[in-house]
């Protein structure tokens, strides 16, 4: 199958390799790129001394840019969404890692089961912008103290029409992988996509969550599948579940 990957370049490279190993023709179409705020991340660590939470591997990559300055914080408890984010944290030296296999709301529930981690200081959430509100909303509902620092933001990438034509017109894309609501909104706001809906009539849009699927225009929801868990393994499994 010809599969279009809409992840940012760094994380998308790993997905491209996985798809190639599965026998698919994988095409990289990043629609955003991270802009790191390393100074903000550094200051937040200096100002706090409690547990850390991350909902994306990108936040870990920002922390890794602190270099040797990160060493003094590696023994802090770290709560992460997903195995990939946890592995990235472990690779950079974090030693006390708890993993949630769901999304932000599940991570909040996991943290609520570790009250000792928040006994002395609020949770420090290293976040991106834009982001889904679920994690912070659930922390508030659970009355768990936290501080959010935006350590990166995603800047838009607008692919050239020649690339879009090659990916979607010269030969049909069998599937498009969508990992975030913001990415879906970026894709379907592209003039090329809006002006050529017929090119996508047979394309499967595979989404990590229902919220992402909700960002797909109604007229293009003919072939939408949603992973039963917000996990890349479950997302890629949809490619063989047709």
Short mmCIF file of C-alpha atoms in Angstrom, two decimals:
data_model
loop_
_atom_site.label_atom_id
_atom_site.label_comp_id
_atom_site.label_asym_id
_atom_site.label_seq_id
_atom_site.Cartn_x
_atom_site.Cartn_y
_atom_site.Cartn_z
CA UNK A 1 0.00 0.00 0.00
CA UNK A 2 1.03 3.61 -0.58
CA UNK A 3 0.85 5.17 2.88
CA UNK A 4 1.29 8.89 3.59
CA UNK A 5 2.78 9.74 6.99
CA UNK A 6 1.90 13.22 8.27
CA UNK A 7 4.15 13.20 11.35
CA UNK A 8 6.96 15.75 11.87
CA UNK A 9 10.22 14.74 10.21
CA UNK A 10 12.04 13.28 13.22
CA UNK A 11 9.27 11.05 14.53
CA UNK A 12 8.06 10.34 11.02
CA UNK A 13 11.37 8.74 10.04
CA UNK A 14 10.79 5.95 12.57
CA UNK A 15 7.28 5.36 11.21
CA UNK A 16 8.57 5.32 7.63
CA UNK A 17 11.05 2.57 8.58
CA UNK A 18 8.32 0.53 10.28
CA UNK A 19 6.05 0.78 7.26
CA UNK A 20 8.86 -0.25 4.91
CA UNK A 21 9.49 -3.31 7.08
CA UNK A 22 5.78 -4.14 6.77
CA UNK A 23 6.12 -4.05 2.98
CA UNK A 24 4.39 -0.73 2.34
CA UNK A 25 5.50 2.21 0.20
CA UNK A 26 5.78 4.96 2.80
CA UNK A 27 5.69 8.66 1.87
CA UNK A 28 6.69 11.40 4.32
CA UNK A 29 4.47 14.51 4.36
CA UNK A 30 5.30 16.52 7.50
CA UNK A 31 2.82 19.34 8.01
CA UNK A 32 4.51 20.90 11.04
CA UNK A 33 7.94 21.25 12.57
CA UNK A 34 8.86 21.76 16.23
CA UNK A 35 10.35 25.03 17.43
CA UNK A 36 12.11 24.39 20.72
CA UNK A 37 12.06 26.70 23.75
CA UNK A 38 15.08 25.34 25.58
CA UNK A 39 15.54 28.31 27.92
CA UNK A 40 11.95 28.00 29.18
CA UNK A 41 12.43 24.29 29.81
CA UNK A 42 15.69 24.93 31.67
CA UNK A 43 14.18 27.63 33.88
CA UNK A 44 11.17 25.48 34.73
CA UNK A 45 13.44 22.70 35.94
CA UNK A 46 15.46 25.15 38.01
CA UNK A 47 12.31 26.57 39.60
CA UNK A 48 10.80 23.21 40.57
CA UNK A 49 11.86 20.00 42.27
CA UNK A 50 8.99 17.55 41.79
CA UNK A 51 7.82 14.98 39.26
CA UNK A 52 7.76 15.66 35.52
CA UNK A 53 5.07 14.78 32.97
CA UNK A 54 5.40 14.59 29.20
CA UNK A 55 2.78 13.67 26.62
CA UNK A 56 5.10 13.60 23.61
CA UNK A 57 8.60 12.50 22.75
CA UNK A 58 9.26 16.00 21.38
CA UNK A 59 9.28 17.36 24.94
CA UNK A 60 11.99 14.84 25.82
CA UNK A 61 14.04 15.98 22.84
CA UNK A 62 13.83 19.55 24.12
CA UNK A 63 15.10 18.44 27.53
CA UNK A 64 17.91 16.51 25.85
CA UNK A 65 19.13 19.79 24.36
CA UNK A 66 20.16 20.82 27.88
CA UNK A 67 23.10 18.47 27.44
CA UNK A 68 25.08 17.82 30.59
CA UNK A 69 22.81 20.26 32.42
CA UNK A 70 20.06 17.63 32.34
CA UNK A 71 21.99 15.17 34.52
CA UNK A 72 20.88 16.65 37.85
CA UNK A 73 17.21 16.14 36.97
CA UNK A 74 17.35 12.57 35.67
CA UNK A 75 16.36 11.03 39.01
CA UNK A 76 13.05 12.89 39.15
CA UNK A 77 9.94 10.75 38.69
CA UNK A 78 8.77 11.07 35.09
CA UNK A 79 5.27 10.22 33.83
CA UNK A 80 4.99 9.62 30.09
CA UNK A 81 2.32 8.82 27.53
CA UNK A 82 3.24 5.79 25.46
CA UNK A 83 6.15 3.41 25.10
CA UNK A 84 7.89 5.52 22.45
CA UNK A 85 8.02 8.60 24.70
CA UNK A 86 9.15 6.51 27.66
CA UNK A 87 11.91 4.91 25.59
CA UNK A 88 13.12 8.32 24.46
CA UNK A 89 13.26 9.40 28.11
CA UNK A 90 15.13 6.27 29.15
CA UNK A 91 17.61 6.68 26.29
CA UNK A 92 18.48 10.15 27.62
CA UNK A 93 19.00 8.86 31.15
CA UNK A 94 15.74 9.17 33.09
CA UNK A 95 15.55 6.30 35.55
CA UNK A 96 12.18 6.56 37.33
CA UNK A 97 9.58 6.34 34.54
CA UNK A 98 5.89 5.46 34.73
CA UNK A 99 4.05 4.84 31.46
CA UNK A 100 0.43 5.38 30.49
CA UNK A 101 -0.70 3.43 27.43
CA UNK A 102 -3.65 5.75 26.77
CA UNK A 103 -3.75 9.49 26.17
CA UNK A 104 -3.63 12.50 28.47
CA UNK A 105 -6.65 11.57 30.58
CA UNK A 106 -5.20 8.13 31.23
CA UNK A 107 -1.88 9.71 32.18
CA UNK A 108 -3.65 11.91 34.73
CA UNK A 109 -5.31 8.83 36.21
CA UNK A 110 -1.93 7.11 36.46
CA UNK A 111 -0.44 10.10 38.26
CA UNK A 112 -3.34 10.20 40.71
CA UNK A 113 -2.32 6.70 41.77
CA UNK A 114 1.14 7.96 42.77
CA UNK A 115 0.32 10.58 45.43
CA UNK A 116 3.80 10.37 46.94
CA UNK A 117 5.23 11.85 43.73
CA UNK A 118 3.20 15.04 44.27
CA UNK A 119 3.45 15.22 48.05
CA UNK A 120 6.23 17.82 48.16
CA UNK A 121 5.84 19.79 44.93
CA UNK A 122 3.43 20.31 42.02
CA UNK A 123 3.83 18.26 38.87
CA UNK A 124 5.83 19.96 36.11
CA UNK A 125 4.23 19.39 32.71
CA UNK A 126 6.55 19.97 29.73
CA UNK A 127 4.04 20.65 26.95
CA UNK A 128 3.84 21.68 23.34
CA UNK A 129 1.62 24.20 21.58
CA UNK A 130 -0.95 23.61 20.29
CA UNK A 131 -2.05 20.60 22.33
CA UNK A 132 -5.16 18.71 23.34
CA UNK A 133 -6.61 19.94 26.66
CA UNK A 134 -7.48 16.52 28.07
CA UNK A 135 -4.47 16.04 30.33
CA UNK A 136 -4.61 19.42 32.06
CA UNK A 137 -8.40 19.28 32.31
CA UNK A 138 -8.28 15.90 34.02
CA UNK A 139 -5.49 16.97 36.39
CA UNK A 140 -7.67 19.91 37.44
CA UNK A 141 -10.69 17.65 37.93
CA UNK A 142 -8.60 15.33 40.10
CA UNK A 143 -7.33 18.36 42.06
CA UNK A 144 -3.72 17.46 41.32
CA UNK A 145 -1.38 20.46 41.54
CA UNK A 146 0.63 21.12 38.40
CA UNK A 147 2.54 23.73 36.47
CA UNK A 148 2.66 23.82 32.67
CA UNK A 149 5.62 25.09 30.68
CA UNK A 150 5.43 25.22 26.89
CA UNK A 151 8.82 23.93 25.85
CA UNK A 152 8.07 23.77 22.13
CA UNK A 153 5.50 24.84 19.59
CA UNK A 154 4.63 23.36 16.24
CA UNK A 155 5.10 25.65 13.26
CA UNK A 156 3.15 25.01 10.07
CA UNK A 157 4.74 23.47 6.99
CA UNK A 158 2.90 24.02 3.71
CA UNK A 159 4.01 21.39 1.18
CA UNK A 160 4.40 22.42 -2.43
CA UNK A 161 1.69 21.51 -4.91
CA UNK A 162 4.19 19.40 -6.86
CA UNK A 163 4.64 17.17 -3.81
CA UNK A 164 0.89 16.92 -3.19
CA UNK A 165 0.29 16.12 -6.85
CA UNK A 166 2.92 13.36 -6.75
CA UNK A 167 1.54 11.88 -3.53
CA UNK A 168 -2.16 12.03 -4.33
CA UNK A 169 -2.74 12.57 -8.08
CA UNK A 170 0.02 10.90 -10.08
CA UNK A 171 -0.70 7.73 -8.11
CA UNK A 172 -3.43 7.25 -5.53
CA UNK A 173 -2.55 7.15 -1.84
CA UNK A 174 -4.14 4.10 -0.25
CA UNK A 175 -3.97 5.48 3.28
CA UNK A 176 -3.07 8.60 5.23
CA UNK A 177 -1.94 8.35 8.85
CA UNK A 178 -3.18 11.17 11.12
CA UNK A 179 -1.61 11.55 14.56
CA UNK A 180 -3.15 14.77 15.90
CA UNK A 181 -6.22 16.94 15.50
CA UNK A 182 -4.04 19.89 14.54
CA UNK A 183 -2.34 17.89 11.78
CA UNK A 184 -5.71 16.82 10.38
CA UNK A 185 -6.83 20.45 10.36
CA UNK A 186 -3.65 21.46 8.53
CA UNK A 187 -4.10 18.75 5.90
CA UNK A 188 -7.72 19.51 5.11
CA UNK A 189 -7.14 23.26 5.00
CA UNK A 190 -4.64 22.89 2.14
CA UNK A 191 -6.08 24.43 -1.05
CA UNK A 192 -4.98 21.39 -3.08
CA UNK A 193 -6.97 19.05 -0.84
CA UNK A 194 -10.03 21.30 -0.79
CA UNK A 195 -10.00 21.69 -4.56
CA UNK A 196 -9.50 18.00 -5.35
CA UNK A 197 -11.77 15.97 -3.04
CA UNK A 198 -12.31 13.32 -5.73
CA UNK A 199 -8.65 12.32 -5.43
CA UNK A 200 -9.33 11.12 -1.89
CA UNK A 201 -12.57 9.24 -2.55
CA UNK A 202 -10.90 5.85 -2.04
CA UNK A 203 -8.22 6.91 0.45
CA UNK A 204 -8.39 5.52 3.96
CA UNK A 205 -7.78 8.06 6.73
CA UNK A 206 -6.40 6.22 9.75
CA UNK A 207 -6.70 8.23 12.97
CA UNK A 208 -5.14 7.87 16.39
CA UNK A 209 -8.34 9.05 18.13
CA UNK A 210 -11.97 10.03 17.61
CA UNK A 211 -11.06 13.70 18.08
CA UNK A 212 -8.73 13.49 15.10
CA UNK A 213 -11.39 11.80 12.98
CA UNK A 214 -13.73 14.63 13.91
CA UNK A 215 -11.42 17.10 12.14
CA UNK A 216 -11.97 15.35 8.80
CA UNK A 217 -14.58 17.13 6.63
CA UNK A 218 -17.87 15.22 6.52
CA UNK A 219 -17.72 14.72 2.76
CA UNK A 220 -14.32 12.99 3.08
CA UNK A 221 -15.22 10.55 5.86
CA UNK A 222 -16.10 7.68 3.57
CA UNK A 223 -13.14 5.57 4.67
CA UNK A 224 -12.14 6.57 8.20
CA UNK A 225 -10.78 4.13 10.77
CA UNK A 226 -9.85 4.93 14.36
CA UNK A 227 -7.30 3.07 16.50
CA UNK A 228 -8.89 1.42 19.53
CA UNK A 229 -6.08 2.92 21.64
CA UNK A 230 -4.04 6.08 20.92
CA UNK A 231 -0.94 4.02 20.16
CA UNK A 232 1.03 3.72 16.93
CA UNK A 233 1.02 -0.08 17.07
CA UNK A 234 -2.79 -0.04 17.06
CA UNK A 235 -2.82 2.59 14.31
CA UNK A 236 -0.58 0.58 12.01
CA UNK A 237 -2.60 -2.54 12.73
CA UNK A 238 -5.49 -0.84 10.91
CA UNK A 239 -3.54 -1.20 7.67
CA UNK A 240 -4.08 -4.97 7.76
CA UNK A 241 -7.58 -4.94 9.28
CA UNK A 242 -9.46 -3.99 6.11
#
